[in-house]
Amino acid sequence: MEMPTLFIGQKLIYLKKTESTNSFAIQLIENNPEKVMDGMIISAEQQTAGKGQFNRKWISNPGENLTFSLILKPSFLRPEKLFYLNKCICVSITETINAFAMNSCIKWPNDIYVSDKKICGILIENKIKNQQIEFCVAGIGINVNQTVFPEDITATSLKIETGKNIPKDSVLQVFCSKFEKNYLKLKQDIKHFDNVYLQKLKGVNKWQQFRVKNLTASLLIKGVDELGHLITQDQNGNIQKWLSGELQWINEP
Amino acid sequence: MEMPTLFIGQKLIYLKKTESTNSFAIQLIENNPEKVMDGMIISAEQQTAGKGQFNRKWISNPGENLTFSLILKPSFLRPEKLFYLNKCICVSITETINAFAMNSCIKWPNDIYVSDKKICGILIENKIKNQQIEFCVAGIGINVNQTVFPEDITATSLKIETGKNIPKDSVLQVFCSKFEKNYLKLKQDIKHFDNVYLQKLKGVNKWQQFRVKNLTASLLIKGVDELGHLITQDQNGNIQKWLSGELQWINEP
């Protein structure tokens, strides 16, 4: 596959089947660090044990969707700024989805949505060695040609949204191109992503229902801070900061 | 080996020979996460490719010294507080060394010294998954019974300092006991370690010669901040903050 980039995806390992592309990438880095380049991609037709957030499984019909891991070595980034890499990746995915004529947004912290349905999930695993980022592995699953999803999942795909079969390679090419531009921007001007991310943030400046342990709370979404906490305001004007996992979205009916 | 602890070192894997106990631990976690407990230890008689800071090798005579990796899952700690785990480990090692009747201190960022000679090195590797610490692997090498070191290394050992052969198992037992106490303290009161660490910091409130790229600088050591930067003051009263790697110590003659 011809990749319209300088280094992102120029080295690509394609697997028919693997447990999880993130696990494959992490093992590769541990065993052969000298073979791993910034921007390398591990792509798989089928994951038998794909990983999602909070040790959930990532399930995807074999062959229908794009599932890959992007290996990065952002030596310019300090560990305390890691959430900016998440911002940069999320923004790049929305741009990729939008290139196929639709409007996507970022559902905090790590999902990409189109019209209230999930189209992409991201799992970023980082290795920090004595206060330095050694590598980041971003596992990305984009629903491309799958049209039937389990009943309990509110998901969509590029095919459902456009009505057309989309070659997975094209989606990967667009992503690599968008991400490369944004990654270079991140290196130059990290703060750029505060605003761009906020513009794409689902529900920003809107009241939203959340579940907090056994309670239901109505909270106004204000933004996301440097460390990735969601910033909200309640009806009394009090500001809260949340970790992912402390807060569950309750979807509008 | 009987371990005088509740959980630190209660699960111990002993290897005659391995490339690096840290690499062994990381592979174990990737392949069998369900088998890995908080406080588990991988110890090796001999490391064939021991890892130090900045991809330096850690060289130790086979059998003479204590080389092990401690696996931790500090789910109570936020990724931005990771340096506190480093503080907690460094403090525990000085307490361990001091239990054998000597006076040790912490040479920023990651070495333990006795009378201007290195007695222990630490390499901490962390895995962060979507803003959560998944695990930390602390590789620790304590010079126990080695008495001859390469000429270019200013090192010492428990045997050199005490004149006695010390059983390595005793050193590990003392460490596990000291660390368990401190790890539980860290969970309760993270700030406790600011002061304790500062008291053990080599050269604190003293002027010290450093090399900064090609320059030599005389700097007053003020402390270490939350993120692990060394805080110094120059002769004009200006405050600087340094990452490890930006600054090299020049030892007094």
JSON list of N, CA, C and O in Angstrom, two decimals, chain B residues 107-147:
[
{"chain": "B", "resi": 107, "resn": "LYS", "atom": "N", "xyz": [21.31, 9.89, 45.31]},
{"chain": "B", "resi": 107, "resn": "LYS", "atom": "CA", "xyz": [21.89, 10.80, 44.33]},
{"chain": "B", "resi": 107, "resn": "LYS", "atom": "C", "xyz": [20.88, 10.94, 43.21]},
{"chain": "B", "resi": 107, "resn": "LYS", "atom": "O", "xyz": [20.57, 9.96, 42.52]},
{"chain": "B", "resi": 108, "resn": "TRP", "atom": "N", "xyz": [20.37, 12.16, 43.05]},
{"chain": "B", "resi": 108, "resn": "TRP", "atom": "CA", "xyz": [19.33, 12.40, 42.05]},
{"chain": "B", "resi": 108, "resn": "TRP", "atom": "C", "xyz": [19.80, 11.97, 40.67]},
{"chain": "B", "resi": 108, "resn": "TRP", "atom": "O", "xyz": [20.94, 12.25, 40.34]},
{"chain": "B", "resi": 109, "resn": "PRO", "atom": "N", "xyz": [18.97, 11.32, 39.87]},
{"chain": "B", "resi": 109, "resn": "PRO", "atom": "CA", "xyz": [17.60, 10.96, 40.22]},
{"chain": "B", "resi": 109, "resn": "PRO", "atom": "C", "xyz": [17.44, 9.55, 40.80]},
{"chain": "B", "resi": 109, "resn": "PRO", "atom": "O", "xyz": [16.47, 9.32, 41.50]},
{"chain": "B", "resi": 110, "resn": "ASN", "atom": "N", "xyz": [18.35, 8.61, 40.53]},
{"chain": "B", "resi": 110, "resn": "ASN", "atom": "CA", "xyz": [18.03, 7.21, 40.75]},
{"chain": "B", "resi": 110, "resn": "ASN", "atom": "C", "xyz": [19.14, 6.34, 41.30]},
{"chain": "B", "resi": 110, "resn": "ASN", "atom": "O", "xyz": [19.13, 5.13, 41.06]},
{"chain": "B", "resi": 111, "resn": "ASP", "atom": "N", "xyz": [20.11, 6.93, 41.97]},
{"chain": "B", "resi": 111, "resn": "ASP", "atom": "CA", "xyz": [21.18, 6.10, 42.50]},
{"chain": "B", "resi": 111, "resn": "ASP", "atom": "C", "xyz": [21.24, 6.24, 44.01]},
{"chain": "B", "resi": 111, "resn": "ASP", "atom": "O", "xyz": [20.89, 7.27, 44.56]},
{"chain": "B", "resi": 112, "resn": "ILE", "atom": "N", "xyz": [21.71, 5.17, 44.64]},
{"chain": "B", "resi": 112, "resn": "ILE", "atom": "CA", "xyz": [21.92, 5.23, 46.08]},
{"chain": "B", "resi": 112, "resn": "ILE", "atom": "C", "xyz": [23.43, 5.17, 46.33]},
{"chain": "B", "resi": 112, "resn": "ILE", "atom": "O", "xyz": [24.12, 4.32, 45.76]},
{"chain": "B", "resi": 113, "resn": "TYR", "atom": "N", "xyz": [23.91, 6.09, 47.14]},
{"chain": "B", "resi": 113, "resn": "TYR", "atom": "CA", "xyz": [25.34, 6.24, 47.37]},
{"chain": "B", "resi": 113, "resn": "TYR", "atom": "C", "xyz": [25.69, 6.03, 48.85]},
{"chain": "B", "resi": 113, "resn": "TYR", "atom": "O", "xyz": [24.90, 6.35, 49.73]},
{"chain": "B", "resi": 114, "resn": "VAL", "atom": "N", "xyz": [26.89, 5.50, 49.05]},
{"chain": "B", "resi": 114, "resn": "VAL", "atom": "CA", "xyz": [27.48, 5.45, 50.39]},
{"chain": "B", "resi": 114, "resn": "VAL", "atom": "C", "xyz": [28.85, 6.11, 50.26]},
{"chain": "B", "resi": 114, "resn": "VAL", "atom": "O", "xyz": [29.64, 5.72, 49.38]},
{"chain": "B", "resi": 115, "resn": "SER", "atom": "N", "xyz": [29.12, 7.10, 51.06]},
{"chain": "B", "resi": 115, "resn": "SER", "atom": "CA", "xyz": [30.39, 7.84, 51.04]},
{"chain": "B", "resi": 115, "resn": "SER", "atom": "C", "xyz": [30.92, 8.04, 49.62]},
{"chain": "B", "resi": 115, "resn": "SER", "atom": "O", "xyz": [31.99, 7.55, 49.27]},
{"chain": "B", "resi": 116, "resn": "ASP", "atom": "N", "xyz": [30.13, 8.75, 48.82]},
{"chain": "B", "resi": 116, "resn": "ASP", "atom": "CA", "xyz": [30.51, 9.13, 47.45]},
{"chain": "B", "resi": 116, "resn": "ASP", "atom": "C", "xyz": [30.72, 7.97, 46.49]},
{"chain": "B", "resi": 116, "resn": "ASP", "atom": "O", "xyz": [31.34, 8.14, 45.43]},
{"chain": "B", "resi": 117, "resn": "LYS", "atom": "N", "xyz": [30.24, 6.80, 46.86]},
{"chain": "B", "resi": 117, "resn": "LYS", "atom": "CA", "xyz": [30.34, 5.67, 45.93]},
{"chain": "B", "resi": 117, "resn": "LYS", "atom": "C", "xyz": [28.98, 5.03, 45.74]},
{"chain": "B", "resi": 117, "resn": "LYS", "atom": "O", "xyz": [28.19, 4.91, 46.68]},
{"chain": "B", "resi": 118, "resn": "LYS", "atom": "N", "xyz": [28.74, 4.58, 44.51]},
{"chain": "B", "resi": 118, "resn": "LYS", "atom": "CA", "xyz": [27.43, 4.01, 44.18]},
{"chain": "B", "resi": 118, "resn": "LYS", "atom": "C", "xyz": [27.30, 2.60, 44.76]},
{"chain": "B", "resi": 118, "resn": "LYS", "atom": "O", "xyz": [28.15, 1.76, 44.57]},
{"chain": "B", "resi": 119, "resn": "ILE", "atom": "N", "xyz": [26.21, 2.37, 45.46]},
{"chain": "B", "resi": 119, "resn": "ILE", "atom": "CA", "xyz": [25.96, 1.03, 46.03]},
{"chain": "B", "resi": 119, "resn": "ILE", "atom": "C", "xyz": [24.72, 0.40, 45.42]},
{"chain": "B", "resi": 119, "resn": "ILE", "atom": "O", "xyz": [24.53, -0.82, 45.50]},
{"chain": "B", "resi": 120, "resn": "CYS", "atom": "N", "xyz": [23.89, 1.22, 44.76]},
{"chain": "B", "resi": 120, "resn": "CYS", "atom": "CA", "xyz": [22.65, 0.68, 44.20]},
{"chain": "B", "resi": 120, "resn": "CYS", "atom": "C", "xyz": [22.15, 1.56, 43.06]},
{"chain": "B", "resi": 120, "resn": "CYS", "atom": "O", "xyz": [22.26, 2.79, 43.11]},
{"chain": "B", "resi": 121, "resn": "GLY", "atom": "N", "xyz": [21.62, 0.91, 42.03]},
{"chain": "B", "resi": 121, "resn": "GLY", "atom": "CA", "xyz": [20.98, 1.62, 40.91]},
{"chain": "B", "resi": 121, "resn": "GLY", "atom": "C", "xyz": [19.56, 1.12, 40.74]},
{"chain": "B", "resi": 121, "resn": "GLY", "atom": "O", "xyz": [19.25, -0.02, 41.09]},
{"chain": "B", "resi": 122, "resn": "ILE", "atom": "N", "xyz": [18.71, 1.98, 40.24]},
{"chain": "B", "resi": 122, "resn": "ILE", "atom": "CA", "xyz": [17.29, 1.66, 40.10]},
{"chain": "B", "resi": 122, "resn": "ILE", "atom": "C", "xyz": [16.84, 2.02, 38.69]},
{"chain": "B", "resi": 122, "resn": "ILE", "atom": "O", "xyz": [17.23, 3.08, 38.18]},
{"chain": "B", "resi": 123, "resn": "LEU", "atom": "N", "xyz": [16.02, 1.18, 38.09]},
{"chain": "B", "resi": 123, "resn": "LEU", "atom": "CA", "xyz": [15.41, 1.52, 36.80]},
{"chain": "B", "resi": 123, "resn": "LEU", "atom": "C", "xyz": [13.92, 1.21, 36.90]},
{"chain": "B", "resi": 123, "resn": "LEU", "atom": "O", "xyz": [13.54, 0.05, 37.03]},
{"chain": "B", "resi": 124, "resn": "ILE", "atom": "N", "xyz": [13.11, 2.25, 36.85]},
{"chain": "B", "resi": 124, "resn": "ILE", "atom": "CA", "xyz": [11.67, 2.03, 36.97]},
{"chain": "B", "resi": 124, "resn": "ILE", "atom": "C", "xyz": [11.02, 2.15, 35.59]},
{"chain": "B", "resi": 124, "resn": "ILE", "atom": "O", "xyz": [11.19, 3.14, 34.89]},
{"chain": "B", "resi": 125, "resn": "GLU", "atom": "N", "xyz": [10.28, 1.11, 35.20]},
{"chain": "B", "resi": 125, "resn": "GLU", "atom": "CA", "xyz": [9.55, 1.13, 33.93]},
{"chain": "B", "resi": 125, "resn": "GLU", "atom": "C", "xyz": [8.06, 1.03, 34.27]},
{"chain": "B", "resi": 125, "resn": "GLU", "atom": "O", "xyz": [7.65, 0.18, 35.05]},
{"chain": "B", "resi": 126, "resn": "ASN", "atom": "N", "xyz": [7.27, 1.93, 33.68]},
{"chain": "B", "resi": 126, "resn": "ASN", "atom": "CA", "xyz": [5.86, 1.99, 34.02]},
{"chain": "B", "resi": 126, "resn": "ASN", "atom": "C", "xyz": [5.01, 1.79, 32.79]},
{"chain": "B", "resi": 126, "resn": "ASN", "atom": "O", "xyz": [5.37, 2.21, 31.70]},
{"chain": "B", "resi": 127, "resn": "LYS", "atom": "N", "xyz": [3.87, 1.18, 32.98]},
{"chain": "B", "resi": 127, "resn": "LYS", "atom": "CA", "xyz": [2.92, 1.07, 31.86]},
{"chain": "B", "resi": 127, "resn": "LYS", "atom": "C", "xyz": [1.65, 1.82, 32.23]},
{"chain": "B", "resi": 127, "resn": "LYS", "atom": "O", "xyz": [1.02, 1.57, 33.24]},
{"chain": "B", "resi": 128, "resn": "ILE", "atom": "N", "xyz": [1.33, 2.78, 31.37]},
{"chain": "B", "resi": 128, "resn": "ILE", "atom": "CA", "xyz": [0.15, 3.62, 31.58]},
{"chain": "B", "resi": 128, "resn": "ILE", "atom": "C", "xyz": [-0.85, 3.26, 30.49]},
{"chain": "B", "resi": 128, "resn": "ILE", "atom": "O", "xyz": [-0.50, 3.25, 29.31]},
{"chain": "B", "resi": 129, "resn": "LYS", "atom": "N", "xyz": [-2.07, 2.97, 30.88]},
{"chain": "B", "resi": 129, "resn": "LYS", "atom": "CA", "xyz": [-3.10, 2.61, 29.90]},
{"chain": "B", "resi": 129, "resn": "LYS", "atom": "C", "xyz": [-4.24, 3.60, 30.05]},
{"chain": "B", "resi": 129, "resn": "LYS", "atom": "O", "xyz": [-4.87, 3.64, 31.11]},
{"chain": "B", "resi": 130, "resn": "ASN", "atom": "N", "xyz": [-4.47, 4.37, 29.01]},
{"chain": "B", "resi": 130, "resn": "ASN", "atom": "CA", "xyz": [-5.52, 5.40, 29.06]},
{"chain": "B", "resi": 130, "resn": "ASN", "atom": "C", "xyz": [-5.62, 6.12, 30.41]},
{"chain": "B", "resi": 130, "resn": "ASN", "atom": "O", "xyz": [-6.62, 6.02, 31.12]},
{"chain": "B", "resi": 131, "resn": "GLN", "atom": "N", "xyz": [-4.56, 6.84, 30.76]},
{"chain": "B", "resi": 131, "resn": "GLN", "atom": "CA", "xyz": [-4.57, 7.69, 31.97]},
{"chain": "B", "resi": 131, "resn": "GLN", "atom": "C", "xyz": [-4.59, 6.91, 33.29]},
{"chain": "B", "resi": 131, "resn": "GLN", "atom": "O", "xyz": [-4.83, 7.51, 34.33]},
{"chain": "B", "resi": 132, "resn": "GLN", "atom": "N", "xyz": [-4.39, 5.62, 33.25]},
{"chain": "B", "resi": 132, "resn": "GLN", "atom": "CA", "xyz": [-4.30, 4.84, 34.49]},
{"chain": "B", "resi": 132, "resn": "GLN", "atom": "C", "xyz": [-2.95, 4.10, 34.53]},
{"chain": "B", "resi": 132, "resn": "GLN", "atom": "O", "xyz": [-2.54, 3.57, 33.51]},
{"chain": "B", "resi": 133, "resn": "ILE", "atom": "N", "xyz": [-2.35, 4.05, 35.71]},
{"chain": "B", "resi": 133, "resn": "ILE", "atom": "CA", "xyz": [-1.14, 3.23, 35.85]},
{"chain": "B", "resi": 133, "resn": "ILE", "atom": "C", "xyz": [-1.56, 1.77, 35.86]},
{"chain": "B", "resi": 133, "resn": "ILE", "atom": "O", "xyz": [-2.35, 1.35, 36.69]},
{"chain": "B", "resi": 134, "resn": "GLU", "atom": "N", "xyz": [-1.06, 0.99, 34.91]},
{"chain": "B", "resi": 134, "resn": "GLU", "atom": "CA", "xyz": [-1.41, -0.43, 34.88]},
{"chain": "B", "resi": 134, "resn": "GLU", "atom": "C", "xyz": [-0.42, -1.21, 35.75]},
{"chain": "B", "resi": 134, "resn": "GLU", "atom": "O", "xyz": [-0.82, -2.06, 36.52]},
{"chain": "B", "resi": 135, "resn": "PHE", "atom": "N", "xyz": [0.86, -0.93, 35.58]},
{"chain": "B", "resi": 135, "resn": "PHE", "atom": "CA", "xyz": [1.84, -1.52, 36.48]},
{"chain": "B", "resi": 135, "resn": "PHE", "atom": "C", "xyz": [3.15, -0.75, 36.44]},
{"chain": "B", "resi": 135, "resn": "PHE", "atom": "O", "xyz": [3.40, 0.01, 35.51]},
{"chain": "B", "resi": 136, "resn": "CYS", "atom": "N", "xyz": [3.95, -0.97, 37.45]},
{"chain": "B", "resi": 136, "resn": "CYS", "atom": "CA", "xyz": [5.30, -0.42, 37.52]},
{"chain": "B", "resi": 136, "resn": "CYS", "atom": "C", "xyz": [6.25, -1.58, 37.78]},
{"chain": "B", "resi": 136, "resn": "CYS", "atom": "O", "xyz": [5.93, -2.46, 38.58]},
{"chain": "B", "resi": 137, "resn": "VAL", "atom": "N", "xyz": [7.38, -1.56, 37.10]},
{"chain": "B", "resi": 137, "resn": "VAL", "atom": "CA", "xyz": [8.40, -2.56, 37.35]},
{"chain": "B", "resi": 137, "resn": "VAL", "atom": "C", "xyz": [9.66, -1.81, 37.78]},
{"chain": "B", "resi": 137, "resn": "VAL", "atom": "O", "xyz": [10.22, -1.03, 37.01]},
{"chain": "B", "resi": 138, "resn": "ALA", "atom": "N", "xyz": [10.07, -2.04, 39.03]},
{"chain": "B", "resi": 138, "resn": "ALA", "atom": "CA", "xyz": [11.27, -1.38, 39.54]},
{"chain": "B", "resi": 138, "resn": "ALA", "atom": "C", "xyz": [12.40, -2.38, 39.55]},
{"chain": "B", "resi": 138, "resn": "ALA", "atom": "O", "xyz": [12.38, -3.35, 40.30]},
{"chain": "B", "resi": 139, "resn": "GLY", "atom": "N", "xyz": [13.38, -2.15, 38.70]},
{"chain": "B", "resi": 139, "resn": "GLY", "atom": "CA", "xyz": [14.58, -3.00, 38.67]},
{"chain": "B", "resi": 139, "resn": "GLY", "atom": "C", "xyz": [15.58, -2.42, 39.65]},
{"chain": "B", "resi": 139, "resn": "GLY", "atom": "O", "xyz": [15.90, -1.23, 39.59]},
{"chain": "B", "resi": 140, "resn": "ILE", "atom": "N", "xyz": [16.05, -3.25, 40.55]},
{"chain": "B", "resi": 140, "resn": "ILE", "atom": "CA", "xyz": [16.93, -2.77, 41.62]},
{"chain": "B", "resi": 140, "resn": "ILE", "atom": "C", "xyz": [18.18, -3.64, 41.67]},
{"chain": "B", "resi": 140, "resn": "ILE", "atom": "O", "xyz": [18.08, -4.88, 41.68]},
{"chain": "B", "resi": 141, "resn": "GLY", "atom": "N", "xyz": [19.33, -3.01, 41.64]},
{"chain": "B", "resi": 141, "resn": "GLY", "atom": "CA", "xyz": [20.59, -3.74, 41.77]},
{"chain": "B", "resi": 141, "resn": "GLY", "atom": "C", "xyz": [21.35, -3.19, 42.95]},
{"chain": "B", "resi": 141, "resn": "GLY", "atom": "O", "xyz": [21.74, -2.03, 42.96]},
{"chain": "B", "resi": 142, "resn": "ILE", "atom": "N", "xyz": [21.53, -4.03, 43.97]},
{"chain": "B", "resi": 142, "resn": "ILE", "atom": "CA", "xyz": [22.29, -3.61, 45.16]},
{"chain": "B", "resi": 142, "resn": "ILE", "atom": "C", "xyz": [23.60, -4.39, 45.21]},
{"chain": "B", "resi": 142, "resn": "ILE", "atom": "O", "xyz": [23.59, -5.63, 45.13]},
{"chain": "B", "resi": 143, "resn": "ASN", "atom": "N", "xyz": [24.71, -3.67, 45.29]},
{"chain": "B", "resi": 143, "resn": "ASN", "atom": "CA", "xyz": [26.01, -4.33, 45.41]},
{"chain": "B", "resi": 143, "resn": "ASN", "atom": "C", "xyz": [26.15, -4.91, 46.81]},
{"chain": "B", "resi": 143, "resn": "ASN", "atom": "O", "xyz": [26.18, -4.16, 47.79]},
{"chain": "B", "resi": 144, "resn": "VAL", "atom": "N", "xyz": [26.22, -6.23, 46.89]},
{"chain": "B", "resi": 144, "resn": "VAL", "atom": "CA", "xyz": [26.27, -6.87, 48.21]},
{"chain": "B", "resi": 144, "resn": "VAL", "atom": "C", "xyz": [27.67, -7.40, 48.50]},
{"chain": "B", "resi": 144, "resn": "VAL", "atom": "O", "xyz": [28.38, -6.87, 49.36]},
{"chain": "B", "resi": 145, "resn": "ASN", "atom": "N", "xyz": [28.11, -8.42, 47.78]},
{"chain": "B", "resi": 145, "resn": "ASN", "atom": "CA", "xyz": [29.39, -9.05, 48.12]},
{"chain": "B", "resi": 145, "resn": "ASN", "atom": "C", "xyz": [30.49, -8.85, 47.07]},
{"chain": "B", "resi": 145, "resn": "ASN", "atom": "O", "xyz": [31.56, -9.42, 47.18]},
{"chain": "B", "resi": 146, "resn": "GLN", "atom": "N", "xyz": [30.21, -8.04, 46.06]},
{"chain": "B", "resi": 146, "resn": "GLN", "atom": "CA", "xyz": [31.25, -7.76, 45.06]},
{"chain": "B", "resi": 146, "resn": "GLN", "atom": "C", "xyz": [32.29, -6.82, 45.69]},
{"chain": "B", "resi": 146, "resn": "GLN", "atom": "O", "xyz": [31.94, -5.85, 46.37]},
{"chain": "B", "resi": 147, "resn": "THR", "atom": "N", "xyz": [33.58, -7.13, 45.49]},
{"chain": "B", "resi": 147, "resn": "THR", "atom": "CA", "xyz": [34.61, -6.25, 46.09]},
{"chain": "B", "resi": 147, "resn": "THR", "atom": "C", "xyz": [35.52, -5.63, 45.04]},
{"chain": "B", "resi": 147, "resn": "THR", "atom": "O", "xyz": [36.25, -4.69, 45.34]}
]
